[in-house]
């Protein structure tokens, strides 16, 4: 039966056709919440070819910016009709923050009164606040668009934030170093999932370290990877755990170590389960 | 007074103040309020336990044991810190942990790109 003249012809772009170009989906692994200082935001750069107005920015250490967490003191408060503009300083610099202030009543599109109270408590000079939001740039001016702003629960949260900034940075450097070791350089992405979707196979017998083991089971991890690469290449259903254990027992690995290695490698994204939770395949 | 980027200031304890590296700068001193003579001189306990004098207005809202961040001008290590602004940080804040943070993290050259460009 033809629907050529009935308006449902796919060629005519009718019902069921997919002609609207879809916007590229953001990499979920890059959509993280990064604790930052004002200096880090000031030093951030737009991604070449990207749209800084859409938030396509990266930190100086190449981490992509999505959501950020900032702790600082309110220097100035400037209420406008639908937004409140704050100047926030944290000792590393001064940054402009914009908070949407719907001003509508609860139940009429506005924030619940409790949230309004929480936000209002933050809009005071010399009040230390925690802000979560996204950085946008327009005409060279950067602003942190706040999704959430609230007064610090205690002064220790202030100390904690700076420690977290350093910890997040160190964690990123460590992951970057591990990825470069595995894939011979070049960051495939910031998150774990990107290691599985890179498309670049690791070198045979590569040095794969499981962070959770601190590298202690490196050999058995490596053996599992090599087995799955070789045996699983032509097998879409993957290899059963018991078969992996049986094969590797001939190489001197006990079943418990193999099972633990499989769990660790799966958590890290190096392998994945296929038809059920007992069959695994290498994530090439 | 030296030129400092707006919003950028070093976070100091007594040892840093006495070092002379932050003379003539606007600094942040997180401290516990100890004593106030009512005539403009307040004694505070710095994050490293050292005692420091701060010059404040006579009408300063002094609350014993309150932990605050005092923004002020540091002329030198022997002159009371000239108070500009106080920011409340509560009473339960650990000065010891804060001191550890500013001495091992905030001033660590490894994290120079993350933190204060004014920090020595």
Coordinates of C-alpha atoms in Angstrom, one line a residue:
Chain A
X1 CA 0.0 0.0 0.0
X2 CA 1.4 3.4 -0.9
X3 CA 1.0 6.5 1.0
X4 CA 2.7 8.6 -1.6
X5 CA -0.1 11.0 -2.0
X6 CA -1.4 10.9 1.5
X7 CA 1.1 13.1 3.2
X8 CA 2.7 10.2 5.0
X9 CA 5.4 9.6 2.4
X10 CA 8.8 9.5 4.2
X11 CA 10.3 11.1 1.1
X12 CA 8.1 14.1 1.6
X13 CA 9.3 14.5 5.1
X14 CA 6.0 13.6 6.7
X15 CA 5.1 11.6 9.7
X16 CA 7.9 9.2 10.8
X17 CA 10.7 10.9 8.9
X18 CA 13.8 12.1 10.7
X19 CA 15.0 15.1 8.8
X20 CA 15.7 17.5 11.6
X21 CA 19.4 17.4 12.3
X22 CA 20.1 16.5 15.8
X23 CA 22.5 18.4 18.0
X24 CA 25.5 16.3 18.9
X25 CA 24.9 14.8 22.3
X26 CA 27.3 15.9 25.0
X27 CA 29.7 13.3 26.3
X28 CA 28.2 12.2 29.6
X29 CA 31.6 11.4 31.0
X30 CA 32.5 15.1 30.6
X31 CA 29.4 16.3 32.4
X32 CA 31.0 16.4 35.8
X33 CA 30.9 18.7 38.7
X34 CA 34.3 20.2 39.2
X35 CA 35.3 22.1 42.3
X36 CA 37.1 25.3 41.2
X37 CA 38.5 28.6 42.3
X38 CA 38.0 31.9 40.6
X39 CA 41.5 31.8 39.2
X40 CA 40.7 28.6 37.4
X41 CA 37.6 30.1 35.9
X42 CA 39.5 33.2 34.8
X43 CA 42.2 31.1 33.2
X44 CA 39.7 28.8 31.4
X45 CA 39.6 29.0 27.6
X46 CA 37.1 28.4 25.0
X47 CA 37.4 25.2 23.0
X48 CA 38.7 25.9 19.5
X49 CA 35.8 25.8 17.2
X50 CA 33.4 25.5 20.1
X51 CA 30.8 27.9 21.4
X52 CA 31.8 29.6 24.6
X53 CA 28.3 31.0 24.9
X54 CA 27.1 27.4 25.0
X55 CA 29.6 26.6 27.8
X56 CA 32.2 24.9 25.6
X57 CA 35.2 25.9 27.7
X58 CA 38.1 24.0 29.2
X59 CA 40.2 24.7 32.2
X60 CA 43.9 25.4 31.8
X61 CA 44.6 21.8 32.7
X62 CA 42.4 20.7 29.7
X63 CA 39.5 19.5 31.8
X64 CA 36.2 20.4 30.0
X65 CA 34.0 22.7 32.0
X66 CA 30.4 21.7 32.5
X67 CA 29.1 22.2 36.1
X68 CA 31.4 23.8 38.6
X69 CA 31.3 24.3 42.3
X70 CA 32.7 27.6 43.8
X71 CA 33.0 28.7 47.4
X72 CA 33.6 32.4 48.1
X73 CA 32.5 35.5 49.9
X74 CA 29.9 37.9 48.6
X75 CA 31.4 41.2 47.8
X76 CA 28.4 43.0 46.3
X77 CA 24.8 42.2 45.6
X78 CA 22.9 43.8 42.8
X79 CA 19.2 42.8 42.5
X80 CA 17.6 43.2 39.1
X81 CA 14.1 42.4 38.0
X82 CA 14.5 38.7 37.4
X83 CA 18.1 38.1 38.3
X84 CA 20.5 38.9 41.2
X85 CA 24.1 39.6 40.3
X86 CA 26.8 38.9 42.8
X87 CA 30.5 39.6 42.9
X88 CA 32.2 36.6 44.6
X89 CA 35.8 36.6 45.8
X90 CA 37.7 33.6 47.2
X91 CA 41.2 34.9 47.5
X92 CA 42.2 33.9 44.0
X93 CA 40.2 36.5 42.2
X94 CA 36.8 38.2 41.8
X95 CA 34.0 36.6 39.6
X96 CA 30.5 37.6 38.6
X97 CA 27.7 35.3 39.5
X98 CA 24.1 35.5 38.2
X99 CA 21.3 33.9 40.1
X100 CA 17.8 33.6 38.7
X101 CA 15.3 35.1 41.0
X102 CA 12.0 34.2 39.6
X103 CA 10.2 36.3 42.2
X104 CA 7.1 34.2 41.5
X105 CA 5.0 32.8 44.3
X106 CA 5.4 29.2 45.3
X107 CA 3.1 27.0 43.2
X108 CA 3.0 29.6 40.4
X109 CA 6.4 28.7 38.8
X110 CA 8.4 30.1 41.6
X111 CA 10.7 28.3 44.1
X112 CA 9.2 26.8 47.2
X113 CA 9.4 29.3 50.0
X114 CA 12.0 27.2 51.9
X115 CA 14.4 27.4 48.9
X116 CA 13.7 31.1 48.6
X117 CA 14.7 31.5 52.2
X118 CA 17.9 29.5 51.6
X119 CA 18.8 31.6 48.6
X120 CA 17.9 34.9 50.3
X121 CA 20.3 34.1 53.2
X122 CA 23.1 34.0 50.6
X123 CA 22.5 37.4 49.2
X124 CA 24.3 39.4 51.9
X125 CA 27.6 41.2 51.8
X126 CA 30.6 39.3 53.3
X127 CA 28.6 36.1 53.5
X128 CA 30.5 32.9 52.5
X129 CA 28.5 30.9 50.0
X130 CA 28.7 27.7 47.9
X131 CA 27.6 28.0 44.3
X132 CA 27.0 25.4 41.8
X133 CA 26.4 26.4 38.2
X134 CA 27.8 26.8 34.7
X135 CA 30.2 29.4 33.3
X136 CA 29.0 31.3 30.3
X137 CA 30.9 33.9 28.2
X138 CA 29.3 36.7 26.3
X139 CA 31.3 39.4 24.5
X140 CA 34.4 38.4 26.5
X141 CA 32.6 38.7 29.8
X142 CA 32.3 35.5 31.9
X143 CA 29.5 34.9 34.3
X144 CA 28.8 31.9 36.5
X145 CA 25.1 31.1 36.1
X146 CA 24.1 29.7 39.4
X147 CA 21.8 26.6 39.6
X148 CA 22.2 26.6 43.4
X149 CA 23.5 29.0 46.0
X150 CA 23.6 28.6 49.7
X151 CA 25.4 29.7 52.8
X152 CA 28.2 27.4 53.9
X153 CA 27.1 24.9 56.5
X154 CA 30.2 25.5 58.5
X155 CA 33.6 27.1 58.2
X156 CA 35.1 23.6 57.7
X157 CA 33.2 23.5 54.3
X158 CA 35.3 26.4 53.3
X159 CA 38.6 24.5 54.1
X160 CA 37.2 21.4 52.5
X161 CA 36.5 23.1 49.2
X162 CA 40.1 24.1 48.7
X163 CA 41.3 20.6 49.6
X164 CA 38.7 19.2 47.1
X165 CA 40.0 21.5 44.4
X166 CA 43.5 20.1 44.8
X167 CA 42.2 16.6 45.1
X168 CA 40.1 16.8 42.0
X169 CA 43.1 18.2 40.1
X170 CA 45.4 15.4 41.3
X171 CA 42.8 12.7 40.5
X172 CA 42.5 14.1 37.0
X173 CA 46.3 14.1 36.5
X174 CA 46.6 10.5 37.7
X175 CA 43.8 9.3 35.4
X176 CA 45.4 11.2 32.5
X177 CA 48.8 9.6 33.2
X178 CA 47.2 6.1 33.3
X179 CA 45.4 6.6 30.1
X180 CA 48.5 7.9 28.4
X181 CA 50.4 4.8 29.6
X182 CA 47.6 2.5 28.3
X183 CA 47.1 4.2 24.9
X184 CA 50.5 5.7 24.3
X185 CA 49.5 9.3 24.7
X186 CA 46.6 11.5 23.8
X187 CA 43.6 12.1 26.1
X188 CA 40.5 10.3 24.8
X189 CA 38.4 11.9 27.4
X190 CA 37.9 12.8 30.9
X191 CA 35.7 10.0 32.1
X192 CA 36.0 6.3 32.4
X193 CA 33.6 5.5 29.6
X194 CA 35.8 7.3 27.1
X195 CA 38.4 4.7 27.5
X196 CA 36.0 2.1 26.2
X197 CA 34.8 4.2 23.3
X198 CA 38.2 5.4 22.0
X199 CA 38.4 3.0 19.2
X200 CA 42.1 2.6 19.7
X201 CA 43.1 -0.8 20.9
X202 CA 45.6 -1.0 23.6
X203 CA 49.0 -2.5 22.9
X204 CA 49.1 -6.3 23.4
X205 CA 50.2 -7.1 26.9
X206 CA 49.9 -3.5 27.9
X207 CA 50.4 -2.5 31.5
X208 CA 46.8 -2.1 32.8
X209 CA 46.7 -1.1 36.4
X210 CA 43.5 -1.4 38.4
X211 CA 43.2 1.6 40.7
X212 CA 41.2 -0.3 43.2
X213 CA 43.9 -2.8 43.7
X214 CA 46.7 -0.3 43.6
X215 CA 48.2 -2.3 40.8
X216 CA 48.6 -5.4 43.0
X217 CA 46.7 -7.7 40.6
X218 CA 48.1 -6.2 37.5
X219 CA 49.2 -9.5 36.1
X220 CA 45.9 -11.3 36.4
X221 CA 44.1 -8.2 35.0
X222 CA 46.4 -8.3 32.1
X223 CA 45.8 -12.0 31.5
X224 CA 42.1 -11.5 31.5
X225 CA 42.3 -8.7 29.0
X226 CA 44.6 -10.7 26.7
X227 CA 42.3 -13.7 26.9
X228 CA 39.2 -11.7 26.0
X229 CA 41.0 -9.9 23.2
X230 CA 42.1 -13.2 21.6
X231 CA 39.2 -15.5 22.4
X232 CA 36.4 -12.9 22.3
X233 CA 37.4 -11.3 19.0
X234 CA 35.1 -13.6 17.0
X235 CA 32.5 -14.3 19.7
X236 CA 29.8 -11.7 20.1
X237 CA 28.4 -13.4 23.2
X238 CA 31.7 -13.1 25.0
X239 CA 33.4 -15.6 27.3
X240 CA 31.8 -17.1 30.3
X241 CA 33.5 -16.4 33.7
X242 CA 34.0 -20.1 34.4
X243 CA 35.7 -20.6 31.0
X244 CA 38.0 -17.6 31.7
X245 CA 38.8 -19.1 35.1
X246 CA 39.5 -22.5 33.6
X247 CA 41.8 -21.2 30.9
X248 CA 43.7 -18.9 33.3
X249 CA 44.0 -21.6 35.9
X250 CA 46.4 -23.3 33.5
X251 CA 48.5 -20.1 33.7
X252 CA 48.7 -20.3 37.4
X253 CA 45.8 -17.9 38.4
X254 CA 43.3 -19.0 41.0
X255 CA 39.6 -18.6 40.4
X256 CA 39.1 -16.0 43.1
X257 CA 41.8 -13.7 41.7
X258 CA 40.3 -14.1 38.2
X259 CA 36.8 -13.3 39.4
X260 CA 38.1 -10.2 41.3
X261 CA 40.0 -9.1 38.2
X262 CA 36.9 -9.4 36.1
X263 CA 34.9 -7.3 38.6
X264 CA 37.7 -4.6 38.7
X265 CA 38.1 -4.5 35.0
X266 CA 34.4 -4.2 34.5
X267 CA 34.1 -1.4 37.0
X268 CA 36.9 0.4 35.2
X269 CA 35.2 -0.1 31.8
X270 CA 37.9 -2.2 30.2
X271 CA 35.5 -5.2 29.8
X272 CA 31.7 -5.4 29.7
X273 CA 29.1 -8.1 30.2
X274 CA 27.2 -9.3 27.2
X275 CA 24.3 -11.7 27.1
X276 CA 24.2 -12.0 30.9
X277 CA 26.3 -11.0 33.9
X278 CA 28.5 -14.1 33.5
X279 CA 29.7 -13.5 29.9
X280 CA 32.3 -10.8 29.3
X281 CA 33.8 -9.2 26.2
X282 CA 36.7 -6.9 25.8
X283 CA 35.7 -3.2 25.3
X284 CA 37.7 -2.4 22.2
Chain B
X1 CA 49.9 49.5 49.3
X2 CA 50.9 47.1 46.6
X3 CA 48.7 46.5 43.6
X4 CA 46.7 43.3 44.0
X5 CA 44.2 41.8 41.5
X6 CA 40.7 42.4 42.7
X7 CA 39.6 39.6 44.9
X8 CA 43.1 38.1 45.2
X9 CA 44.7 38.0 48.6
X10 CA 47.1 35.7 50.4
X11 CA 45.8 33.6 53.3
X12 CA 48.2 33.9 56.2
X13 CA 48.9 32.7 59.7
X14 CA 51.3 34.3 62.2
X15 CA 54.4 32.6 60.8
X16 CA 53.7 33.9 57.4
X17 CA 53.0 37.4 58.7
X18 CA 56.3 37.4 60.6
X19 CA 58.2 36.2 57.5
X20 CA 57.9 39.6 55.9
X21 CA 56.8 38.2 52.6
X22 CA 53.3 39.8 52.9
X23 CA 54.2 43.3 54.1
X24 CA 52.1 46.1 52.7
X25 CA 49.5 43.7 51.3
X26 CA 45.8 43.1 51.9
X27 CA 45.7 39.7 53.5
X28 CA 43.1 37.3 54.9
X29 CA 43.6 36.2 58.5
X30 CA 41.3 33.4 59.7
X31 CA 41.4 33.6 63.5
X32 CA 39.6 33.2 66.7
X33 CA 38.7 36.3 68.6
X34 CA 40.3 36.3 72.0
X35 CA 40.3 39.7 73.6
X36 CA 39.2 43.3 72.9
X37 CA 40.3 46.3 74.9
X38 CA 37.3 48.4 73.8
X39 CA 39.7 51.0 72.4
X40 CA 40.4 49.6 69.0
X41 CA 42.9 46.9 69.6
X42 CA 41.8 43.3 69.5
X43 CA 43.8 40.2 70.2
X44 CA 43.2 37.2 68.0
X45 CA 44.6 33.6 67.8
X46 CA 45.8 32.9 64.3
X47 CA 45.4 29.5 62.6
X48 CA 48.8 28.3 63.7
X49 CA 48.1 29.3 67.3
X50 CA 50.1 32.5 67.3
X51 CA 48.7 35.7 68.8
X52 CA 48.2 38.7 66.7
X53 CA 46.9 42.2 67.2
X54 CA 44.3 43.7 65.0
X55 CA 43.3 47.4 64.9
X56 CA 39.5 47.7 64.7
X57 CA 36.8 50.4 65.3
X58 CA 35.8 50.9 68.9
X59 CA 32.4 49.7 68.1
X60 CA 33.5 46.4 66.7
X61 CA 31.1 43.6 67.4
X62 CA 33.4 41.4 69.5
X63 CA 32.3 37.9 70.4
X64 CA 34.8 35.8 72.3
X65 CA 35.9 32.6 70.6
X66 CA 34.1 33.5 67.4
X67 CA 36.0 32.4 64.4
X68 CA 36.2 35.0 61.6
X69 CA 38.1 35.8 58.5
X70 CA 39.6 39.3 58.9
X71 CA 40.5 41.1 55.7
X72 CA 43.0 43.8 56.4
X73 CA 46.1 45.7 55.5
X74 CA 49.3 44.2 56.8
X75 CA 52.0 46.9 57.1
X76 CA 54.5 44.6 58.7
X77 CA 54.8 41.8 61.2
X78 CA 55.2 44.1 64.2
X79 CA 52.3 46.4 63.5
X80 CA 48.6 45.5 64.2
X81 CA 46.7 44.4 61.2
X82 CA 44.5 47.2 60.0
X83 CA 40.9 45.7 59.9
X84 CA 38.7 46.3 56.9
X85 CA 36.1 43.6 57.0
X86 CA 35.2 40.6 59.1
X87 CA 33.5 37.5 57.7
X88 CA 31.9 35.0 60.1
X89 CA 32.9 31.4 59.8
X90 CA 31.1 30.0 62.8
X91 CA 32.4 28.6 66.0
X92 CA 33.0 25.0 65.2
X93 CA 35.5 25.5 62.4
X94 CA 38.8 23.8 63.0
X95 CA 41.7 26.3 62.8
X96 CA 44.2 23.5 62.9
X97 CA 42.8 21.9 59.7
X98 CA 42.6 25.3 58.1
X99 CA 46.2 25.9 58.9
X100 CA 47.2 22.6 57.4
X101 CA 45.3 23.5 54.3
X102 CA 47.0 26.9 53.8
X103 CA 50.4 25.6 54.5
X104 CA 50.4 22.3 52.6
X105 CA 47.8 22.9 49.8
X106 CA 47.1 26.6 49.3
X107 CA 50.7 27.6 49.2
X108 CA 52.0 24.5 47.5
X109 CA 53.9 25.5 44.4
X110 CA 52.4 22.4 42.7
X111 CA 49.0 24.1 42.8
X112 CA 50.1 27.5 41.9
X113 CA 47.7 27.5 38.9
X114 CA 44.8 26.6 41.1
X115 CA 45.2 29.1 43.9
X116 CA 46.4 32.5 44.8
X117 CA 48.9 34.2 42.5
X118 CA 49.7 36.5 45.4
X119 CA 50.8 33.6 47.6
X120 CA 54.5 33.3 48.3

